């Protein structure tokens, strides 16, 4: 075990020596169930890509503990700032997974209502969402609200200037932000060693003057405790925290990527053995908390989710060309009105 | 490497990088995933293996850092060729490009020139989700000091990149990503086309279509279709947006008296707008009709399911041609 990495549950499900008490069993059971759903969503989305129903899917397989814990520690009034890889976290927040996948199906840039769910649109330009997260948090403070913002990014994104600027702003303004870096060891093909030679990504927090914590990203219990503490501190006015989750991208970057070009199967197999679901399952079984009935219920809920996603994705929504022109400005410019009319006329001619 | 070979555009660019690296030991290639992976489009495939990590390497994930590093390396005598992974992911480097890459020679009164190339896969037509399909040429073309080049054929991709790497000034090299995997004959022995010269892809009597990058293929298809309908359209491929070849473009328009500019980018304040203005200023007395442009709409690049409505296609080009006041002729 790397020094300074918080872990509560060992790979075999046993409690890590010296770690404090894990969260209550009921909480872990809920987390387990959410992870089963997250895994199923990852699998179903992958299948939809293979069937040509989704353009692309960046899977969070192997990162489900991060996906679930990042949102389980939030209140409804808090905000989540996710990336393209965080579909499962958004679904765990309660957004309809069909709406989450709408972007990847190619219908819309964002398929859900960010304000209703307090989930920002999934960010593709790396790290660019992080200053926004700080802004939402700072605004909450100015307005006297106790909102907390959970800002997600990957290990690669920590190299971007926006990551640095966001961390520094958050620290200077004591903004209520939790930065969760899912260190899954790769930025497409580029390994962590090419991003940073700092002792850890969490160690970067020192330079910003905020707490930094490295946590086992495949241990839901540890993540829940660490992120929960960071959220509490942020809510109480204690400022931001940088949390690095030590995890792994089990699948290729996306379906379009060929990971065999830059990493070997043994490395992947080693991380598959550290699977976050298997670990928590072993723990809950050993505790006698996970009964056959509960497992069956999780499995049924997962299948129901998958069926709903399949059904939603199979129901083609006719894309409306008019949508292109909507919301570019609050009031469409004269030019846009003209262009929209031109396209409508064109399509009418085609249709006639 | 000599002789005509079947190459995709990605391979032709790879050939150009290899030949340039062979010819000049100061040429270095770097960016995101360009090393062992060979780039997300495989444009740099095998370069690290064949030239070593010193000549082709992955950087930390930061575009401003990549371009800034290139500036420094160019100051210190190397010829960096850097890759931005996609059009919209080059924006974090904008400060470096606009404030430094473009201005260094001018600020130092020629003492420091930056012979670097920024390769950017650009434009749409690949069903990409948001931020993967921008036509960003106007930002660069509007910035004095930048040479902006975009190939429409695989042979030009090879030749223009060779020329760009040899140029003493910085070049933004825009690669139409929808062509990456199209195969064409490429003869690398053919003389490298000089940067700044447009080329007449198709001679035509009745009207001239002016295009660049991904829109050249659209213009050529439109011309073919028009020919079956009895109208003889020429096609000029700009190849180089900056410097702009007024001579070739205007000679064609003066001959035909009619012109349509085709480009994917939103039309407002665009390269297409500049072309229309230049042609109108220079050819006014030869024109039979106002010069038209067929461009993308003035909207953010739409989601994949709507891109077919956004992209200027053959029909829209031919509609514009129809409106060139033929009755008066
Ligand atoms: C500014 C910017 N540059 C490049 C890219 C292209 N790109 C998409 S994902 C990715 C790797 C990101 O790695 P990381 O931050 O570790 O997240 P992960 O994909 O591993 O979850 C790259 C380079 C991008 N989306 N945005
Ligand atoms: Mg990563």
XYZ file of C-alpha atoms and ligand atoms in Angstrom:
708
model
C 0.000 0.000 0.000
C 1.298 3.411 -0.969
C 2.045 5.545 2.043
C -0.583 8.095 2.778
C -3.359 6.425 0.836
C -6.538 6.164 2.849
C -8.071 2.704 2.759
C -10.714 1.098 4.932
C -11.395 -2.154 3.167
C -8.663 -4.400 1.843
C -8.823 -6.214 -1.446
C -10.061 -9.393 0.207
C -12.861 -7.508 1.931
C -11.181 -7.401 5.326
C -10.803 -4.182 7.262
C -7.523 -2.355 6.745
C -5.438 -2.391 9.907
C -5.333 0.951 11.624
C -8.163 2.451 9.603
C -11.049 3.856 11.554
C -14.534 2.488 11.531
C -16.036 2.258 8.022
C -19.336 3.962 7.336
C -22.467 2.266 8.668
C -23.367 -0.980 6.946
C -26.656 0.394 5.618
C -24.704 3.114 3.846
C -22.297 0.596 2.371
C -25.173 -1.558 1.193
C -26.728 1.413 -0.555
C -23.350 2.174 -2.085
C -22.970 -1.400 -3.245
C -26.343 -1.311 -4.909
C -25.464 1.953 -6.640
C -22.196 0.441 -7.861
C -24.011 -2.554 -9.307
C -26.214 -0.127 -11.229
C -23.214 1.929 -12.331
C -21.471 -1.197 -13.602
C -24.578 -2.245 -15.464
C -24.875 1.183 -17.040
C -21.271 0.966 -18.205
C -21.902 -2.460 -19.708
C -25.155 -1.463 -21.358
C -23.655 1.682 -22.862
C -20.762 -0.360 -24.217
C -23.210 -2.752 -25.846
C -25.131 0.154 -27.371
C -21.929 1.438 -28.929
C -21.252 -1.949 -30.471
C -24.782 -1.917 -31.888
C -24.238 1.528 -33.344
C -26.805 3.131 -31.053
C -24.260 5.372 -29.341
C -21.530 7.246 -31.178
C -18.984 6.707 -28.444
C -18.795 5.805 -24.758
C -15.988 6.572 -22.324
C -16.502 3.846 -19.738
C -15.912 4.258 -16.022
C -15.623 0.504 -15.495
C -13.339 -0.035 -12.522
C -14.059 3.486 -11.288
C -17.592 2.821 -10.051
C -16.668 3.416 -6.420
C -15.570 6.959 -7.324
C -18.668 7.474 -9.444
C -20.966 6.481 -6.620
C -19.166 8.090 -3.687
C -18.774 11.419 -5.488
C -22.536 11.877 -5.450
C -23.590 9.935 -2.357
C -21.870 12.537 -0.175
C -23.820 15.398 -1.779
C -27.120 16.947 -0.757
C -29.781 17.796 -3.319
C -28.779 21.466 -3.129
C -25.144 20.738 -3.965
C -23.647 20.780 -7.434
C -21.756 18.195 -9.466
C -19.344 19.161 -12.253
C -18.704 15.974 -14.255
C -16.593 15.072 -17.275
C -17.385 12.887 -20.281
C -16.362 9.834 -18.227
C -18.823 10.443 -15.423
C -22.126 9.275 -16.918
C -22.530 6.747 -14.099
C -22.052 9.442 -11.441
C -24.681 11.615 -13.103
C -27.101 8.698 -13.242
C -26.348 7.939 -9.597
C -27.335 11.534 -8.860
C -30.777 10.680 -10.171
C -30.610 11.953 -13.728
C -32.422 9.668 -16.177
C -29.619 7.639 -17.801
C -31.319 7.996 -21.171
C -30.984 11.754 -20.820
C -27.363 11.322 -19.780
C -26.583 9.300 -22.894
C -28.377 11.683 -25.234
C -25.158 13.599 -25.832
C -23.291 10.464 -26.821
C -26.141 9.354 -29.047
C -25.624 12.551 -30.978
C -28.978 14.212 -30.371
C -28.013 17.145 -28.213
C -24.973 18.630 -26.555
C -26.536 18.003 -23.150
C -29.540 15.790 -22.657
C -30.531 16.746 -19.123
C -31.508 19.881 -17.247
C -28.385 21.040 -15.397
C -30.263 23.381 -13.098
C -32.986 20.958 -12.070
C -30.415 18.323 -11.179
C -27.605 20.633 -10.178
C -25.339 18.753 -12.514
C -23.307 20.795 -14.994
C -23.154 19.547 -18.590
C -20.482 16.908 -19.039
C -17.265 18.715 -19.864
C -15.126 17.480 -22.722
C -12.489 20.240 -22.945
C -10.303 19.029 -20.103
C -10.281 20.874 -16.783
C -12.281 23.766 -18.217
C -15.217 22.933 -15.928
C -13.139 23.343 -12.788
C -13.077 27.154 -12.678
C -16.865 27.044 -13.233
C -17.202 24.785 -10.215
C -15.262 27.306 -8.155
C -17.480 30.086 -9.475
C -20.656 28.265 -8.501
C -19.230 27.651 -5.052
C -18.022 31.210 -4.590
C -21.369 32.590 -5.728
C -23.107 30.362 -3.202
C -20.940 31.862 -0.474
C -21.684 35.402 -1.632
C -25.387 34.583 -1.602
C -25.155 33.102 1.855
C -25.960 29.543 0.758
C -24.192 26.516 2.167
C -23.957 24.740 -1.188
C -20.966 22.484 -1.858
C -19.594 21.764 -5.328
C -18.068 18.430 -6.316
C -15.695 18.974 -9.225
C -14.475 15.921 -11.126
C -11.513 15.518 -13.403
C -8.964 12.934 -14.490
C -5.252 12.583 -13.846
C -4.400 13.943 -17.280
C -6.529 17.023 -16.728
C -4.399 18.012 -13.735
C -1.727 19.095 -16.214
C -3.964 21.751 -17.727
C -3.631 25.359 -16.706
C -7.309 25.510 -15.776
C -6.769 22.857 -13.114
C -4.124 24.991 -11.477
C -6.143 28.169 -11.739
C -9.246 26.533 -10.314
C -7.376 25.058 -7.350
C -5.681 28.331 -6.596
C -8.870 30.386 -6.885
C -10.745 27.928 -4.709
C -8.083 28.071 -2.038
C -7.726 31.854 -2.127
C -11.499 32.348 -1.880
C -11.939 29.421 0.517
C -14.587 28.264 -1.935
C -16.758 25.282 -0.970
C -15.377 22.950 -3.608
C -14.185 19.374 -3.456
C -11.859 18.505 -6.319
C -12.013 14.784 -6.976
C -9.274 13.635 -9.328
C -9.972 10.143 -10.563
C -6.426 9.035 -11.145
C -7.086 6.125 -13.472
C -3.426 6.125 -14.552
C -3.930 7.105 -18.177
C -4.832 10.064 -20.288
C -5.782 8.125 -23.407
C -2.364 6.498 -24.004
C -0.239 8.725 -21.840
C 0.653 7.241 -18.452
C 0.606 9.195 -15.229
C 4.404 9.375 -15.149
C 4.252 11.754 -18.123
C 1.759 14.028 -16.382
C 3.485 14.547 -13.095
C 6.512 13.554 -11.087
C 5.080 15.006 -7.895
C 4.971 12.521 -4.999
C 1.247 12.213 -5.704
C -1.467 14.322 -7.301
C -2.899 14.968 -3.851
C 0.492 16.392 -2.874
C -0.140 19.282 -5.228
C -2.635 20.616 -2.681
C 0.273 21.832 -0.556
C 1.153 24.374 -3.194
C -2.344 25.805 -3.091
C -2.646 25.842 0.642
C -5.484 23.378 0.897
C -5.770 19.884 2.312
C -4.893 17.084 -0.090
C -5.916 13.495 0.482
C -5.005 10.399 -1.481
C -7.603 7.702 -1.184
C -7.963 4.181 -2.507
C -10.312 4.848 -5.385
C -11.568 1.286 -5.447
C -12.640 1.361 -1.811
C -16.117 2.800 -1.529
C -15.852 3.017 2.252
C -12.680 5.082 2.163
C -14.013 7.328 -0.583
C -17.235 7.926 1.305
C -15.366 8.908 4.454
C -12.774 11.116 2.762
C -15.200 12.855 0.425
C -17.778 13.148 3.188
C -15.255 14.937 5.384
C -14.220 17.232 2.566
C -17.850 18.110 1.858
C -18.479 18.798 5.538
C -15.467 21.066 5.787
C -16.460 22.929 2.638
C -20.002 23.379 3.895
C -18.783 24.750 7.180
C -16.669 27.371 5.462
C -13.384 25.500 5.734
C -12.605 25.818 2.036
C -11.647 23.358 -0.694
C -10.003 19.944 -0.606
C -8.101 18.127 -3.292
C -8.870 14.417 -3.245
C -6.920 12.025 -5.446
C -8.599 8.668 -5.965
C -6.158 5.910 -6.835
C -8.050 3.855 -9.399
C -7.757 2.464 -12.888
C -9.397 2.763 -16.280
C -10.117 -0.892 -16.937
C -11.414 -0.382 -20.464
C -9.855 1.498 -23.342
C -10.194 5.304 -23.314
C -13.316 4.877 -25.441
C -14.486 2.222 -27.838
C -12.510 4.080 -30.519
C -9.245 3.503 -28.663
C -6.954 0.485 -28.897
C -5.362 0.202 -25.452
C -3.190 -2.738 -26.516
C -0.962 -0.195 -28.223
C 0.237 1.244 -24.926
C -0.390 -1.130 -22.014
C -0.289 -4.848 -21.433
C -2.987 -7.212 -20.314
C -1.172 -8.162 -17.109
C -1.439 -4.631 -15.830
C -5.156 -4.572 -16.561
C -5.654 -8.004 -14.998
C -3.958 -6.856 -11.820
C -6.418 -3.981 -11.513
C -9.386 -6.161 -12.371
C -8.471 -8.152 -9.280
C -8.835 -4.924 -7.315
C -12.356 -4.455 -8.622
C -14.292 -2.084 -6.363
C -17.503 -4.125 -6.543
C -15.893 -7.425 -5.681
C -14.117 -5.839 -2.773
C -17.168 -4.307 -1.179
C -19.173 -7.424 -1.911
C -16.591 -9.575 -0.118
C -16.721 -7.208 2.819
C -20.502 -7.141 3.031
C -20.700 -10.921 2.674
C -18.176 -11.376 5.449
C -20.228 -9.007 7.568
C -23.272 -11.087 6.837
C -24.974 -7.941 5.571
C -25.389 -8.884 1.939
C -28.103 -11.492 1.747
C -29.151 -13.474 -1.285
C -32.366 -11.501 -1.343
C -30.516 -8.180 -1.405
C -28.208 -9.400 -4.141
C -31.168 -10.524 -6.169
C -32.802 -7.145 -5.694
C -29.630 -5.345 -6.874
C -29.419 -7.578 -9.918
C -33.070 -7.018 -10.768
C -32.704 -3.257 -10.381
C -29.652 -3.355 -12.639
C -31.527 -5.287 -15.313
C -34.429 -2.901 -15.066
C -32.034 0.016 -15.546
C -30.422 -1.664 -18.542
C -33.804 -2.368 -20.098
C -34.873 1.231 -19.596
C -31.679 2.460 -21.225
C -32.039 0.067 -24.158
C -35.625 1.052 -24.612
C -34.854 4.747 -24.443
C -31.964 4.465 -26.856
C -33.971 2.404 -29.310
C -36.711 4.975 -29.408
C -35.294 7.256 -32.087
C -36.115 10.862 -31.517
C -36.333 12.680 -34.819
C -33.727 15.387 -34.586
C -35.286 18.790 -35.214
C -33.102 20.983 -37.436
C -34.663 24.095 -35.898
C -32.896 23.224 -32.650
C -29.605 24.319 -34.167
C -30.752 27.902 -34.177
C -32.372 27.909 -30.762
C -30.612 29.359 -27.742
C -27.602 30.675 -29.581
C -28.847 34.003 -28.275
C -31.718 34.771 -25.935
C -33.283 36.579 -28.875
C -32.262 35.128 -32.233
C -30.371 37.593 -34.382
C -31.893 38.700 -37.646
C -29.251 36.621 -39.388
C -30.226 33.474 -37.519
C -33.897 34.022 -38.220
C -33.063 34.322 -41.893
C -30.833 31.256 -41.885
C -33.445 29.187 -40.078
C -36.070 30.218 -42.599
C -33.701 29.291 -45.400
C -33.137 25.827 -43.990
C -36.863 25.305 -43.425
C -37.562 26.248 -47.026
C -34.827 23.919 -48.216
C -36.237 21.013 -46.217
C -39.767 21.712 -47.381
C -38.632 21.580 -50.998
C -36.838 18.303 -50.316
C -39.923 16.926 -48.643
C -42.268 17.946 -51.442
C 10.453 7.749 -50.305
C 9.674 8.311 -53.963
C 7.158 7.124 -56.490
C 3.385 7.276 -56.457
C 1.776 5.259 -53.687
C -1.715 4.827 -52.402
C -1.860 6.791 -49.162
C -4.538 7.985 -46.831
C -4.272 11.592 -45.777
C -3.105 10.447 -42.353
C -0.382 8.362 -44.005
C 0.597 11.176 -46.351
C 1.089 13.470 -43.368
C 3.030 10.736 -41.609
C 5.241 10.440 -44.709
C 5.820 14.189 -44.680
C 6.814 14.140 -41.016
C 9.172 11.206 -41.601
C 10.785 12.726 -44.655
C 11.197 16.056 -42.899
C 12.708 14.361 -39.845
C 15.055 12.414 -42.096
C 16.070 15.508 -43.997
C 16.519 17.791 -41.014
C 17.702 16.648 -37.609
C 16.212 19.719 -35.939
C 12.623 18.686 -36.714
C 10.921 17.422 -33.551
C 7.344 16.240 -33.127
C 5.388 16.394 -29.904
C 1.928 16.670 -28.433
C -0.718 14.536 -26.735
C -0.678 10.807 -27.556
C 1.645 11.337 -30.527
C 4.300 8.997 -29.114
C 3.753 5.251 -28.667
C 0.076 5.509 -29.636
C 0.912 7.353 -32.842
C -1.767 10.001 -32.337
C -5.508 9.474 -32.012
C -5.677 9.610 -35.825
C -2.433 7.625 -36.215
C -0.789 10.526 -38.021
C 2.437 10.122 -36.025
C 2.348 6.332 -36.171
C 5.774 4.787 -35.632
C 7.691 8.056 -35.337
C 8.806 7.455 -31.760
C 9.793 3.898 -32.638
C 11.759 4.963 -35.706
C 13.242 8.292 -34.604
C 13.395 7.838 -30.869
C 11.750 9.533 -27.923
C 13.938 12.619 -28.410
C 12.431 13.360 -31.809
C 8.798 12.395 -31.189
C 7.364 12.472 -27.707
C 4.265 12.819 -25.583
C 3.963 15.872 -23.383
C 1.929 16.457 -20.267
C -1.658 17.229 -21.192
C -1.602 20.982 -21.703
C -1.952 22.743 -25.031
C -0.663 26.088 -23.839
C 2.376 24.267 -22.533
C 2.854 22.446 -25.821
C 2.785 25.578 -27.944
C 4.808 27.565 -25.423
C 7.416 24.801 -25.360
C 7.496 24.874 -29.145
C 8.148 28.614 -29.068
C 11.095 28.126 -26.748
C 12.489 25.239 -28.730
C 12.195 27.231 -31.933
C 14.012 30.143 -30.270
C 16.738 27.676 -29.487
C 17.197 26.383 -33.004
C 14.800 23.472 -33.375
C 11.862 23.063 -35.726
C 8.960 21.830 -33.643
C 5.930 20.317 -35.310
C 3.255 20.035 -32.655
C -0.120 18.366 -32.752
C -3.277 19.727 -31.196
C -5.544 16.719 -30.743
C -8.677 18.390 -32.106
C -9.662 21.855 -33.300
C -11.490 22.847 -30.122
C -8.744 21.474 -27.893
C -6.294 23.970 -29.356
C -8.071 26.828 -27.610
C -6.111 26.575 -24.353
C -3.071 27.409 -26.522
C -4.689 30.504 -28.000
C -2.750 32.909 -25.804
C 0.557 31.402 -26.903
C -0.510 31.350 -30.543
C -1.849 34.885 -30.726
C 0.466 36.715 -28.363
C 3.707 34.883 -29.071
C 3.752 32.509 -32.022
C 2.258 35.150 -34.285
C 4.233 38.119 -32.986
C 7.716 36.987 -32.064
C 9.364 37.877 -35.355
C 7.678 41.247 -35.460
C 8.459 42.100 -31.833
C 12.098 41.219 -32.290
C 12.314 42.939 -35.660
C 13.190 39.679 -37.333
C 15.874 38.596 -34.902
C 13.814 35.688 -33.681
C 11.736 33.823 -36.215
C 9.762 30.805 -35.132
C 9.933 28.030 -37.708
C 7.291 25.918 -36.041
C 4.191 24.158 -37.270
C 0.986 23.671 -35.312
C -0.960 20.809 -36.843
C -4.672 20.862 -36.086
C -7.244 18.294 -37.229
C -10.247 20.466 -37.996
C -13.787 20.719 -39.330
C -16.648 18.275 -39.227
C -18.413 15.603 -41.165
C -17.295 12.777 -38.909
C -20.281 12.587 -36.570
C -18.185 13.865 -33.709
C -19.721 15.008 -30.438
C -19.313 18.618 -29.354
C -15.860 20.244 -29.415
C -14.613 17.807 -32.073
C -15.745 19.517 -35.272
C -14.877 23.204 -35.132
C -13.738 25.107 -38.172
C -11.375 27.445 -36.387
C -9.470 28.864 -39.359
C -10.806 32.405 -39.057
C -9.286 32.886 -35.599
C -5.862 32.097 -36.975
C -6.268 33.774 -40.332
C -7.297 36.970 -38.557
C -4.048 36.993 -36.596
C -1.241 38.746 -38.478
C 1.972 36.762 -38.401
C 0.440 33.341 -38.824
C 0.623 31.412 -42.044
C -2.524 29.316 -42.379
C -2.528 26.339 -44.696
C -5.076 23.620 -45.322
C -4.737 20.741 -47.777
C -7.667 19.306 -49.691
C -5.848 16.357 -51.240
C -3.482 13.778 -49.840
C -0.734 14.879 -52.191
C -1.102 18.430 -50.917
C -1.165 17.191 -47.346
C 2.271 15.758 -47.990
C 3.670 18.625 -50.008
C 2.228 21.502 -48.034
C 3.388 20.030 -44.741
C 6.906 19.646 -46.111
C 6.777 23.274 -47.212
C 5.298 24.369 -43.875
C 8.105 22.713 -41.949
C 10.684 24.396 -44.157
C 9.107 27.834 -43.875
C 10.968 30.252 -41.579
C 7.646 31.489 -40.163
C 5.124 29.730 -37.929
C 2.384 27.824 -39.720
C -1.034 26.723 -38.534
C -1.583 23.570 -40.556
C -5.256 22.645 -40.634
C -5.994 19.043 -41.538
C -9.538 18.237 -42.697
C -10.099 15.269 -40.438
C -12.887 13.806 -42.532
C -10.236 13.055 -45.167
C -7.798 11.307 -42.826
C -8.769 7.841 -43.908
C -9.478 8.453 -47.598
C -6.965 6.885 -49.935
C -5.460 8.666 -52.942
C -2.311 8.451 -55.031
C 0.532 10.442 -53.526
C 3.841 10.976 -55.264
C 6.259 12.435 -52.780
C 8.781 13.055 -55.559
C 6.559 15.725 -57.060
C 7.805 19.225 -56.303
C 6.554 20.656 -53.040
C 3.900 23.288 -53.806
C 4.911 26.725 -52.602
C 2.851 28.029 -49.717
C 0.686 30.919 -50.808
C -0.445 29.539 -54.147
C -3.972 28.431 -54.870
C -4.576 25.788 -57.494
C -7.265 25.447 -60.124
C -8.679 21.987 -59.501
C -11.101 22.190 -62.348
C -11.321 24.704 -65.141
C -14.805 25.986 -65.859
C -16.338 28.539 -68.154
C -19.567 29.525 -66.423
C -18.764 30.189 -62.783
C -15.991 29.639 -60.265
C -16.358 27.787 -56.988
C -13.754 28.852 -54.451
C -13.098 26.457 -51.587
C -10.445 25.143 -49.238
C -9.802 22.123 -47.047
C -12.818 19.876 -46.568
C -15.031 21.965 -48.865
C -12.982 21.402 -51.989
C -14.424 17.905 -52.379
C -17.924 19.360 -52.027
C -17.183 21.983 -54.666
C -15.819 19.364 -57.053
C -18.906 17.185 -56.615
C -21.088 20.201 -57.214
C -19.167 21.003 -60.392
C -19.565 17.446 -61.588
C -23.268 17.512 -60.967
C -23.607 20.910 -62.640
C -21.829 19.554 -65.693
C -24.564 16.947 -66.128
C -27.022 19.827 -66.070
C -25.135 21.740 -68.724
C -23.299 24.218 -66.537
C -19.512 24.344 -66.568
C -18.158 25.248 -63.123
C -14.524 25.699 -62.224
C -13.081 24.978 -58.805
C -10.235 26.844 -57.144
C -8.623 25.274 -54.074
C -7.037 27.996 -51.939
C -4.608 25.588 -50.205
C -3.180 28.537 -48.357
C -5.568 30.889 -46.575
C -2.683 33.116 -45.495
C -0.882 34.208 -47.623
C -3.853 34.570 -49.919
C -3.402 34.043 -53.640
C -5.393 36.920 -55.101
C -3.839 36.345 -58.490
C -5.041 32.810 -59.126
C -8.440 33.355 -57.569
C -9.150 36.598 -59.377
C -7.893 35.343 -62.727
C -10.486 32.570 -62.563
C -13.301 34.822 -61.463
C -12.517 37.371 -64.149
C -12.777 34.631 -66.730
C -16.143 33.352 -65.557
C -17.662 36.512 -64.100
C -19.433 34.528 -61.388
C -18.258 33.049 -58.127
C -19.457 31.128 -55.091
C -17.294 30.590 -52.027
C -17.824 27.319 -50.151
C -16.676 26.790 -46.561
C -17.840 24.861 -43.521
C -17.207 27.540 -40.915
C -19.992 29.890 -39.844
C -20.176 32.568 -42.501
C -20.174 35.661 -40.323
C -16.763 37.390 -40.180
C -15.279 34.298 -41.797
C -12.547 33.397 -44.255
C -15.328 33.020 -46.812
C -16.352 36.607 -46.092
C -12.795 37.738 -46.721
C -12.696 35.891 -50.026
C -15.946 37.496 -51.132
C -14.631 40.932 -50.200
C -11.328 40.471 -52.004
C -12.923 39.119 -55.140
C -15.551 41.834 -55.178
C -12.969 44.577 -54.728
C -10.698 43.233 -57.406
C -13.089 41.804 -59.991
C -16.091 44.086 -59.675
C -16.179 45.127 -63.300
C -15.965 41.527 -64.455
C -18.780 40.265 -62.280
C -22.161 39.293 -63.714
C -23.644 38.740 -60.254
C -22.792 39.366 -56.618
C -20.300 36.851 -55.262
C -22.132 34.412 -53.008
C -21.024 32.257 -50.174
C -22.296 28.942 -48.953
C -21.121 28.345 -45.421
C -22.084 26.811 -42.128
C -24.816 28.603 -40.219
C -23.891 31.099 -37.529
C -24.456 28.559 -34.780
C -22.230 26.373 -32.617
C -21.387 23.200 -34.529
C -24.481 21.047 -33.995
C -24.764 17.560 -32.499
C -23.981 14.686 -34.906
C -27.612 14.047 -35.853
C -27.972 17.579 -37.179
C -24.649 18.035 -38.909
C -26.028 17.012 -42.291
C -28.280 20.063 -42.136
C -25.423 22.294 -41.090
C -22.736 21.311 -43.555
C -22.765 23.071 -46.912
C -23.552 20.297 -49.364
C -23.764 19.963 -53.111
C -27.410 21.034 -53.299
C -26.844 24.194 -51.338
C -23.879 25.060 -53.553
C -25.877 24.469 -56.717
C -28.764 26.544 -55.367
C -26.331 29.401 -54.844
C -24.992 28.959 -58.358
C -28.557 29.083 -59.707
C -28.960 32.488 -58.147
C -26.052 34.078 -59.991
C -28.337 36.097 -62.284
C -28.186 33.847 -65.298
C -31.247 35.396 -66.939
C -29.412 38.630 -67.426
C -26.647 36.787 -69.263
C -8.311 20.640 -23.617
C -8.390 19.250 -24.116
N -7.301 18.695 -24.684
C -7.361 17.443 -25.192
C -8.503 16.722 -25.131
C -8.584 15.333 -25.754
N -8.732 14.324 -24.716
C -9.944 13.851 -24.360
S -9.859 12.846 -23.062
C -8.190 12.981 -22.955
C -7.468 12.285 -21.860
C -7.885 12.773 -20.525
O -7.299 12.027 -19.525
P -7.722 12.180 -18.012
O -7.835 13.605 -17.634
O -6.799 11.348 -17.224
O -9.196 11.582 -17.948
P -9.689 10.108 -18.306
O -10.077 10.129 -19.748
O -8.596 9.168 -18.020
O -10.879 9.900 -17.466
C -7.711 13.807 -23.956
C -6.310 14.115 -24.190
C -9.613 17.331 -24.518
N -10.785 16.693 -24.391
N -9.535 18.579 -24.032
Mg -7.008 9.384 -16.678
